[in-house]
Amino acid sequence: MNRSIFTSFNKYLFIGAHPDDIEIWSGGIILRILHENKNAKVHCVVLTDGSAGYGTIEERYEEARNASKMLGVSSYEFMGFKDGSLHLNVNLPNVIANLIRKYKPEMLITHPIQDRHPDHAAVGFSTTKALFLAMVSPEFLEYEPHLCKNVIRFVSDPFQSPKSKLYIDISEVYEKKKEVILNFKSQLGVLVPYLQLNELYGRINNCTAAELFEPEVLSF
Amino acid sequence: MNRSIFTSFNKYLFIGAHPDDIEIWSGGIILRILHENKNAKVHCVVLTDGSAGYGTIEERYEEARNASKMLGVSSYEFMGFKDGSLHLNVNLPNVIANLIRKYKPEMLITHPIQDRHPDHAAVGFSTTKALFLAMVSPEFLEYEPHLCKNVIRFVSDPFQSPKSKLYIDISEVYEKKKEVILNFKSQLGVLVPYLQLNELYGRINNCTAAELFEPEVLSF
Amino acid sequence: MNRSIFTSFNKYLFIGAHPDDIEIWSGGIILRILHENKNAKVHCVVLTDGSAGYGTIEERYEEARNASKMLGVSSYEFMGFKDGSLHLNVNLPNVIANLIRKYKPEMLITHPIQDRHPDHAAVGFSTTKALFLAMVSPEFLEYEPHLCKNVIRFVSDPFQSPKSKLYIDISEVYEKKKEVILNFKSQLGVLVPYLQLNELYGRINNCTAAELFEPEVLSF
Amino acid sequence: MNRSIFTSFNKYLFIGAHPDDIEIWSGGIILRILHENKNAKVHCVVLTDGSAGYGTIEERYEEARNASKMLGVSSYEFMGFKDGSLHLNVNLPNVIANLIRKYKPEMLITHPIQDRHPDHAAVGFSTTKALFLAMVSPEFLEYEPHLCKNVIRFVSDPFQSPKSKLYIDISEVYEKKKEVILNFKSQLGVLVPYLQLNELYGRINNCTAAELFEPEVLSF
Amino acid sequence: MNRSIFTSFNKYLFIGAHPDDIEIWSGGIILRILHENKNAKVHCVVLTDGSAGYGTIEERYEEARNASKMLGVSSYEFMGFKDGSLHLNVNLPNVIANLIRKYKPEMLITHPIQDRHPDHAAVGFSTTKALFLAMVSPEFLEYEPHLCKNVIRFVSDPFQSPKSKLYIDISEVYEKKKEVILNFKSQLGVLVPYLQLNELYGRINNCTAAELFEPEVLSF
Amino acid sequence: MNRSIFTSFNKYLFIGAHPDDIEIWSGGIILRILHENKNAKVHCVVLTDGSAGYGTIEERYEEARNASKMLGVSSYEFMGFKDGSLHLNVNLPNVIANLIRKYKPEMLITHPIQDRHPDHAAVGFSTTKALFLAMVSPEFLEYEPHLCKNVIRFVSDPFQSPKSKLYIDISEVYEKKKEVILNFKSQLGVLVPYLQLNELYGRINNCTAAELFEPEVLSF
């Protein structure tokens, strides 16, 4: 029974709004999970096609597919919603509830509730509803009900520091994370400052690099 | 490196305002730590003499001493401040900073920042300052600086639900926790409702009983 | 002019998301109103069909109808929306505004703005808009405008304690409330912990049992 | 049992930081209490000497004494702390706890917790602690413990609108309130805008004038 | 480079929910901009037809057109959405993003995020999303991307005081502003109290009259 | 009258807790003020002796004195309180109120109200009280009353992003600011990450470097 709730689960679900969100804000914890726990299944779902930023849809999907191979995740699903449109989608809580019921993760990792990017905020806000809907039995959902007892959130808006902080020491996998990120050639200008933040969080914790998350609910 | 941040540390410090605070809000996690990790040192410090409630100071100290033996903690220190007076003590952040420097815990467990009880709130609020002061070098502190990288807070005010939640499953040690609590004969009327809350938290998590904490900072 | 704003109004409107919400969080105040004020009209509206929890729609409607008779309310209306779907309904503020204009209550009692259950939150959040819309004259609403000057909210999410608190002493009607609740046979596992909270609130107020509400606006 | 919690209590305690605070923010409710309830005892305590504003201490005390006679309150006590110094007084929670224990009010009316005036904020913030201390038994307090079950707060900072609102219709006593306020000759420039706010609150409530309060806890 | 960020920009965009919102909450700053900066373009957009309040749509449009001439603004556009319906319009962030891209303002002035009027709140809340969408490249928007680096918000809900305050001294243009407001004959009962607030804000700032705004982002 | 409220005032007061706080969080705006406004008086006050970090008191004072010469400020005062002790000093609001009355600034720039460093938080929190006390007439203060109508706050805690943001473009003075900072030899490890944040804020604003502040009150 004595195990880490961060790396010892059997099933993880990462949900990102865009093709590089999962990698930049949680690439390090994914690498630690897969290095420390050979039984872990890490599932990734990307909701939009990334069409509102730099690069074409095809380039972004290709970059994400390459990154997923470098990370070694178990599955990587594209939902194909239009980039920038998630805030228009009132059905999004149901979409996410179905993902939770489909993958039945022990731990869910996704965007925070408040975020300056409307797509991120839509995912974060809808996930709160989705977690509840996934465990009850509304007629309109698919799959069997599932209670996910561990949820942590990305710090995907640098101006929304979490009140509760979870630092994941990624010093040992930081070189590998940087390789993964360099793979997102169309997005490098946007992504590099977040690697600098990994180093800043590391300095605060007396280590080389760290990822910061907001723990929402943990059950040990 | 694959270990739980909740039960696998070598040194823990629990700080309570009154002689039964540590036991009622964290007795279960103490029992789990000591059952699952034979190397753990669990240090407890009680700041006031409990003189503002039921029972005499002597009775309350005796109850707490008995409880500490039943739990099996490594040390149990009484600071002897007057019950109800902590909000008057502008020096309290320094008192707590010195405790952090003295015991050098890897994890600190204490009252939350907002709490209807003025003593609890004084401890919780002062601890935020103390954690910072403990790691720098002001002239007026004792011992060597220490950075405590894991801090969780009691839910000692039932009307202040934490935004981030950490549930500790105490099902396997719940009978033992109840025995420990029954030992506080002078306080039973006050304490029993909190055992009911342990059962309510358990029901939410599909287990017999759980303790609820607010994670403030975790480093893994 | 010297009268209680809690039990002396002529018209009350209670809005609940599911067939047992009104009874569990406000059954006691309904009993007090009807016992202390023979002229009071108490209208209840249930928005969803309760199909996402235990029991069939028919069972839940039957339980609610029986409860309404035991309480002795003036009317009990089912709107029949799908359980779990209220967060999808962008028209909900208009639905509730029309209910306020139809029943013209002096006091409205419903769910709070923040609530972990998406249906509750949808009702609570939409009610704030509905109260404003009901008193102005948008083209798309029915009935005459109405300004409701007293609004109190259920504490239907035990993790969202209200900052402002209204305790209603239900000691004298508590046995009757328990009978009403026992009538919801399909939901007992969910409901019983809330009766325990009634007793906990009572203990805080030196009485047998109390219901807790959040006053939003009161006018005396 | 059917009575108003706002005007039917036997004992009220109003605490103001300065010699005109009670009158300007609650003169109307005092007039209503004393008009509607012949048994009510209304006690007023003013903490500072008013020396930091316009007028001398003697003028301000004289104005307050005259106002108290016009209102017809039962007692009016001056504590004589230096105006502007309450934020320096770490003992203030105990001072207020002793007042609560001395007067044993069923309802307490005082400044809010957040207020741009440091004296107001000191009173408001300390009252939260004082309410708790007054009901337990710390060694350093006088009188017998007392639980005050109804607390409402002034809106003494116009930039801190309360989330929960209590409007008291003072239309019938508004002319009298204005007479009382006109008595504070040294402070008229400061006070008149607040009478305008009484009229604005009235307009929102379809009456001539209203006072606005924040209900903190009510027990009915 | 030494210029005021409040009156020296070349292009301003004011967005109001109803035909008098821009004038009552920002008529003074418009007059100052146009008096102090002969090159300024001030564009106004009114989203709804004002049909839920007093007066007909035609009267309200006529009043607004007259006001716009008195102010001397560069353009004044009516979008014609139904009054009271903006909270139903999930597409509103895109509507506002298109306005930002069309007018390309250096400063945007509109409703705040929290506001008791559902239309105001819908505009305020959607503007936060719109500002982000306007600067990226989602497929479904028109015009070229634009980053608006200065945003200030009306205080259109008197019960939502901004934490950060921007006072604009309108003493020299206050007589003119009153003339503009008196032009809204159908709405005078609603508008006059806000002129009183202009005078109250002036008193706080040692001037005749002031408008209050919440600065959201300023770049100098 | 058309002038910038950020660089065109005659008198500025910067208050920092430690010998490098003013320079690192506001060195750029000081350089812009002094470059753009030859009449500006910039006064700096440092409250503590810096004895709790790296370097001796003498070294830190020397570094600060050199920096003040490089910046070209009008005065630079050391108050000499013990580093780390400001949270113990209940008199701090009066100390700061006296500074405001002594220097009579049109704009005050200091630490924010919430900050993980107890000294910063003590300064920030006390300044709110001090601003009020400085404009009234309590007996215990020196100098004549002063109303400071413009206040902006450092972002001295990187985990407390301000809700309202003021970006100051420091691109043209950034090389000079870096020279000033490099002068604080004993503190470089702590200071360099904040220069990185200046660059990150610049990137968000399409410029080389920017300082971020929280506007509290501005009056134009």
PDB file of C-alpha atoms in Angstrom, chain D residues 1 17 21 30 47 75 79 87 101 108 110 120 157 180 214 216:
ATOM      1  CA  MET D   1     -42.237  32.291  18.522  1.00  0.00           C
ATOM      2  CA  ALA D  17     -15.200  53.037  16.222  1.00  0.00           C
ATOM      3  CA  ASP D  21     -20.434  55.665  13.257  1.00  0.00           C
ATOM      4  CA  ILE D  30     -32.198  51.678  16.076  1.00  0.00           C
ATOM      5  CA  LEU D  47     -14.324  52.862  21.074  1.00  0.00           C
ATOM      6  CA  SER D  75     -26.911  53.186  27.374  1.00  0.00           C
ATOM      7  CA  MET D  79     -14.124  53.692  25.749  1.00  0.00           C
ATOM      8  CA  HIS D  87      -4.945  48.936  14.484  1.00  0.00           C
ATOM      9  CA  ARG D 101     -19.812  39.236  27.771  1.00  0.00           C
ATOM     10  CA  LEU D 108     -24.546  42.531  17.700  1.00  0.00           C
ATOM     11  CA  THR D 110     -20.742  46.613  14.184  1.00  0.00           C
ATOM     12  CA  HIS D 120     -13.145  50.271  11.309  1.00  0.00           C
ATOM     13  CA  ASP D 157     -16.883  51.381   3.607  1.00  0.00           C
ATOM     14  CA  VAL D 180     -30.211  62.900  14.547  1.00  0.00           C
ATOM     15  CA  GLU D 214     -24.256  42.511   5.820  1.00  0.00           C
ATOM     16  CA  GLU D 216     -22.999  37.476   9.180  1.00  0.00           C
TER      17      GLU D 216
END
